PDB file of C-alpha atoms in Angstrom:
ATOM      1  CA  MET A  32     121.397 -34.220 -81.440  1.00  0.00           C
ATOM      2  CA  LYS A  33     121.395 -34.568 -77.690  1.00  0.00           C
ATOM      3  CA  ILE A  34     121.263 -38.087 -76.313  1.00  0.00           C
ATOM      4  CA  LEU A  35     118.568 -38.349 -73.670  1.00  0.00           C
ATOM      5  CA  PHE A  36     116.449 -41.139 -72.237  1.00  0.00           C
ATOM      6  CA  ARG A  37     113.417 -41.260 -70.009  1.00  0.00           C
ATOM      7  CA  GLY A  38     111.576 -43.911 -68.045  1.00  0.00           C
ATOM      8  CA  LEU A  39     108.597 -44.299 -65.727  1.00  0.00           C
ATOM      9  CA  ARG A  40     109.589 -44.215 -62.074  1.00  0.00           C
ATOM     10  CA  THR A  41     108.846 -47.340 -60.035  1.00  0.00           C
ATOM     11  CA  ASP A  42     107.403 -45.194 -57.229  1.00  0.00           C
ATOM     12  CA  GLY A  43     104.542 -44.062 -59.492  1.00  0.00           C
ATOM     13  CA  LYS A  44     105.649 -40.410 -59.610  1.00  0.00           C
ATOM     14  CA  GLY A  45     105.789 -40.090 -63.395  1.00  0.00           C
ATOM     15  CA  TRP A  46     108.625 -39.799 -65.878  1.00  0.00           C
ATOM     16  CA  VAL A  47     112.267 -38.941 -65.248  1.00  0.00           C
ATOM     17  CA  GLU A  48     114.863 -37.964 -67.878  1.00  0.00           C
ATOM     18  CA  GLY A  49     118.614 -38.514 -67.930  1.00  0.00           C
ATOM     19  CA  SER A  50     121.134 -41.255 -68.676  1.00  0.00           C
ATOM     20  CA  PRO A  51     120.109 -44.919 -68.354  1.00  0.00           C
ATOM     21  CA  PHE A  52     121.993 -47.314 -66.090  1.00  0.00           C
ATOM     22  CA  PHE A  53     121.264 -51.057 -65.895  1.00  0.00           C
ATOM     23  CA  VAL A  54     122.116 -53.724 -63.368  1.00  0.00           C
ATOM     24  CA  GLU A  55     121.489 -56.579 -65.777  1.00  0.00           C
ATOM     25  CA  GLU A  56     121.927 -59.420 -63.280  1.00  0.00           C
ATOM     26  CA  GLU A  57     119.049 -58.004 -61.226  1.00  0.00           C
ATOM     27  CA  ASN A  58     116.933 -56.658 -64.147  1.00  0.00           C
ATOM     28  CA  VAL A  59     116.976 -53.198 -62.546  1.00  0.00           C
ATOM     29  CA  ALA A  60     117.187 -49.874 -64.373  1.00  0.00           C
ATOM     30  CA  PHE A  61     117.843 -46.331 -63.200  1.00  0.00           C
ATOM     31  CA  ILE A  62     117.784 -42.930 -64.814  1.00  0.00           C
ATOM     32  CA  ILE A  63     120.773 -40.965 -63.587  1.00  0.00           C
ATOM     33  CA  ASN A  64     120.183 -37.246 -63.717  1.00  0.00           C
ATOM     34  CA  ASN A  65     123.369 -35.977 -62.017  1.00  0.00           C
ATOM     35  CA  CYS A  66     125.895 -37.956 -64.032  1.00  0.00           C
ATOM     36  CA  GLN A  67     129.154 -36.340 -65.110  1.00  0.00           C
ATOM     37  CA  SER A  68     130.268 -39.483 -66.914  1.00  0.00           C
ATOM     38  CA  LEU A  69     128.564 -42.301 -68.759  1.00  0.00           C
ATOM     39  CA  ASN A  70     131.324 -44.706 -67.645  1.00  0.00           C
ATOM     40  CA  LEU A  71     129.691 -45.913 -64.430  1.00  0.00           C
ATOM     41  CA  THR A  72     129.876 -49.565 -63.473  1.00  0.00           C
ATOM     42  CA  SER A  73     127.738 -51.667 -61.140  1.00  0.00           C
ATOM     43  CA  GLU A  74     130.410 -51.148 -58.438  1.00  0.00           C
ATOM     44  CA  ASP A  75     129.883 -47.353 -58.446  1.00  0.00           C
ATOM     45  CA  SER A  76     127.681 -46.145 -55.615  1.00  0.00           C
ATOM     46  CA  THR A  77     127.999 -42.364 -55.693  1.00  0.00           C
ATOM     47  CA  PHE A  78     125.489 -41.537 -58.396  1.00  0.00           C
ATOM     48  CA  LYS A  79     122.008 -40.163 -57.854  1.00  0.00           C
ATOM     49  CA  GLY A  80     119.445 -41.998 -59.848  1.00  0.00           C
ATOM     50  CA  LEU A  81     115.810 -42.900 -59.760  1.00  0.00           C
ATOM     51  CA  LYS A  82     114.663 -46.466 -60.247  1.00  0.00           C
ATOM     52  CA  VAL A  83     112.560 -46.908 -63.371  1.00  0.00           C
ATOM     53  CA  ILE A  84     110.592 -49.713 -64.967  1.00  0.00           C
ATOM     54  CA  PRO A  85     113.110 -51.141 -67.496  1.00  0.00           C
ATOM     55  CA  GLU A  86     110.491 -51.737 -70.217  1.00  0.00           C
ATOM     56  CA  THR A  87     109.524 -48.047 -70.215  1.00  0.00           C
ATOM     57  CA  LEU A  88     112.959 -46.683 -71.153  1.00  0.00           C
ATOM     58  CA  GLY A  89     112.808 -44.703 -74.378  1.00  0.00           C
ATOM     59  CA  GLN A  90     115.338 -42.561 -76.217  1.00  0.00           C
ATOM     60  CA  TYR A  91     114.722 -39.007 -77.419  1.00  0.00           C
ATOM     61  CA  THR A  92     114.370 -38.995 -81.224  1.00  0.00           C
ATOM     62  CA  GLY A  93     115.794 -35.514 -81.742  1.00  0.00           C
ATOM     63  CA  LEU A  94     112.382 -34.288 -82.905  1.00  0.00           C
ATOM     64  CA  ASP A  95     109.723 -32.268 -81.121  1.00  0.00           C
ATOM     65  CA  ASP A  96     105.969 -32.317 -81.655  1.00  0.00           C
ATOM     66  CA  LYS A  97     103.914 -29.315 -82.785  1.00  0.00           C
ATOM     67  CA  ASN A  98     103.692 -28.126 -79.155  1.00  0.00           C
ATOM     68  CA  GLY A  99     107.465 -28.248 -78.600  1.00  0.00           C
ATOM     69  CA  ASN A 100     107.385 -31.505 -76.584  1.00  0.00           C
ATOM     70  CA  GLU A 101     110.315 -33.876 -77.111  1.00  0.00           C
ATOM     71  CA  ILE A 102     109.328 -37.096 -78.917  1.00  0.00           C
ATOM     72  CA  PHE A 103     110.615 -40.323 -77.296  1.00  0.00           C
ATOM     73  CA  VAL A 104     110.450 -43.970 -78.312  1.00  0.00           C
ATOM     74  CA  GLY A 105     107.144 -45.315 -76.992  1.00  0.00           C
ATOM     75  CA  ASP A 106     105.215 -42.104 -77.563  1.00  0.00           C
ATOM     76  CA  LYS A 107     101.932 -42.221 -79.432  1.00  0.00           C
ATOM     77  CA  LEU A 108     101.655 -39.642 -82.198  1.00  0.00           C
ATOM     78  CA  SER A 109      98.794 -38.249 -84.222  1.00  0.00           C
ATOM     79  CA  PRO A 110      99.749 -36.596 -87.508  1.00  0.00           C
ATOM     80  CA  PHE A 111      97.735 -34.113 -89.545  1.00  0.00           C
ATOM     81  CA  SER A 112      95.279 -33.422 -86.680  1.00  0.00           C
ATOM     82  CA  SER A 113      93.611 -36.696 -87.642  1.00  0.00           C
ATOM     83  CA  ASN A 114      92.314 -39.827 -85.976  1.00  0.00           C
ATOM     84  CA  TYR A 115      95.374 -41.808 -87.078  1.00  0.00           C
ATOM     85  CA  GLN A 116      97.682 -42.991 -84.348  1.00  0.00           C
ATOM     86  CA  TYR A 117     101.300 -44.132 -84.573  1.00  0.00           C
ATOM     87  CA  GLU A 118     103.786 -45.483 -82.067  1.00  0.00           C
ATOM     88  CA  VAL A 119     107.382 -44.238 -82.087  1.00  0.00           C
ATOM     89  CA  VAL A 120     109.818 -47.165 -82.347  1.00  0.00           C
ATOM     90  CA  PHE A 121     113.528 -47.759 -82.887  1.00  0.00           C
ATOM     91  CA  GLN A 122     113.974 -50.336 -85.630  1.00  0.00           C
ATOM     92  CA  ASN A 123     116.629 -51.159 -88.222  1.00  0.00           C
ATOM     93  CA  GLY A 124     118.985 -48.574 -86.701  1.00  0.00           C
ATOM     94  CA  GLU A 125     116.618 -45.615 -86.949  1.00  0.00           C
ATOM     95  CA  PHE A 126     113.617 -44.013 -85.322  1.00  0.00           C
ATOM     96  CA  GLY A 127     110.330 -44.723 -87.001  1.00  0.00           C
ATOM     97  CA  VAL A 128     106.585 -44.851 -86.601  1.00  0.00           C
ATOM     98  CA  SER A 129     104.399 -47.927 -86.738  1.00  0.00           C
ATOM     99  CA  ASN A 130     100.704 -48.651 -86.425  1.00  0.00           C
ATOM    100  CA  ASN A 131      98.555 -51.624 -85.514  1.00  0.00           C
ATOM    101  CA  ILE A 132      98.249 -52.863 -89.117  1.00  0.00           C
ATOM    102  CA  GLY A 133     101.975 -53.324 -89.643  1.00  0.00           C
ATOM    103  CA  TYR A 134     102.933 -50.013 -91.234  1.00  0.00           C
ATOM    104  CA  TRP A 135     106.473 -48.814 -90.501  1.00  0.00           C
ATOM    105  CA  GLY A 136     108.118 -45.648 -91.777  1.00  0.00           C
ATOM    106  CA  SER A 137     111.178 -43.554 -91.021  1.00  0.00           C
ATOM    107  CA  LEU A 138     110.253 -40.826 -88.542  1.00  0.00           C
ATOM    108  CA  SER A 139     112.675 -38.276 -89.997  1.00  0.00           C
ATOM    109  CA  LYS A 140     111.434 -38.847 -93.564  1.00  0.00           C
ATOM    110  CA  TYR A 141     107.821 -38.788 -92.417  1.00  0.00           C
ATOM    111  CA  ARG A 142     108.457 -35.568 -90.466  1.00  0.00           C
ATOM    112  CA  GLU A 143     110.042 -33.925 -93.538  1.00  0.00           C
ATOM    113  CA  THR A 144     106.897 -34.740 -95.538  1.00  0.00           C
ATOM    114  CA  CYS A 145     104.685 -33.325 -92.781  1.00  0.00           C
ATOM    115  CA  GLU A 146     106.705 -30.093 -92.618  1.00  0.00           C
ATOM    116  CA  LYS A 147     106.638 -29.735 -96.409  1.00  0.00           C
ATOM    117  CA  PHE A 148     102.847 -29.713 -96.308  1.00  0.00           C
ATOM    118  CA  ASN A 149     102.669 -27.769 -93.006  1.00  0.00           C
ATOM    119  CA  TYR A 150     101.406 -30.764 -91.028  1.00  0.00           C
ATOM    120  CA  HIS A 151     102.768 -31.615 -87.609  1.00  0.00           C
ATOM    121  CA  PHE A 152     102.823 -34.519 -85.182  1.00  0.00           C
ATOM    122  CA  GLU A 153     101.245 -34.218 -81.783  1.00  0.00           C
ATOM    123  CA  ILE A 154     102.046 -36.491 -78.843  1.00  0.00           C
ATOM    124  CA  ILE A 155      98.793 -37.979 -77.603  1.00  0.00           C
ATOM    125  CA  GLY A 156     100.163 -40.432 -75.040  1.00  0.00           C
ATOM    126  CA  ASN A 157     102.671 -43.189 -74.466  1.00  0.00           C
ATOM    127  CA  VAL A 158     102.331 -46.963 -74.837  1.00  0.00           C
ATOM    128  CA  HIS A 159     103.308 -47.408 -71.178  1.00  0.00           C
ATOM    129  CA  GLU A 160     100.618 -45.115 -69.790  1.00  0.00           C
ATOM    130  CA  GLN A 161      97.020 -46.180 -69.324  1.00  0.00           C
TER     131      GLN A 161
END
């Protein structure tokens, strides 16, 4: 599985994908999309990155929705072409889905069940978008 993150740009120009980089002392986050190494430090100044809202950073789950879109933590999903809605989360060391009444389930196990019955998730939004 490829390791990929995305975040909402602070300039309001949408999402950017790449490797995350934090300057913890300043609560600043970047997505670096030209990085040859993940071993950058706060003293490095030769990377190209875009500033993102730290709370919007989400990791790619390794799964795609029924339209071929990559599913990230924070995405809202609708399974079975229904009115149900789930949020993608990372909890207890794995990707999962949760809803507003406290349900939590493993995303990979849930996806296997959907594929067995020819049902598929569809991304219908993200918790950080209005």
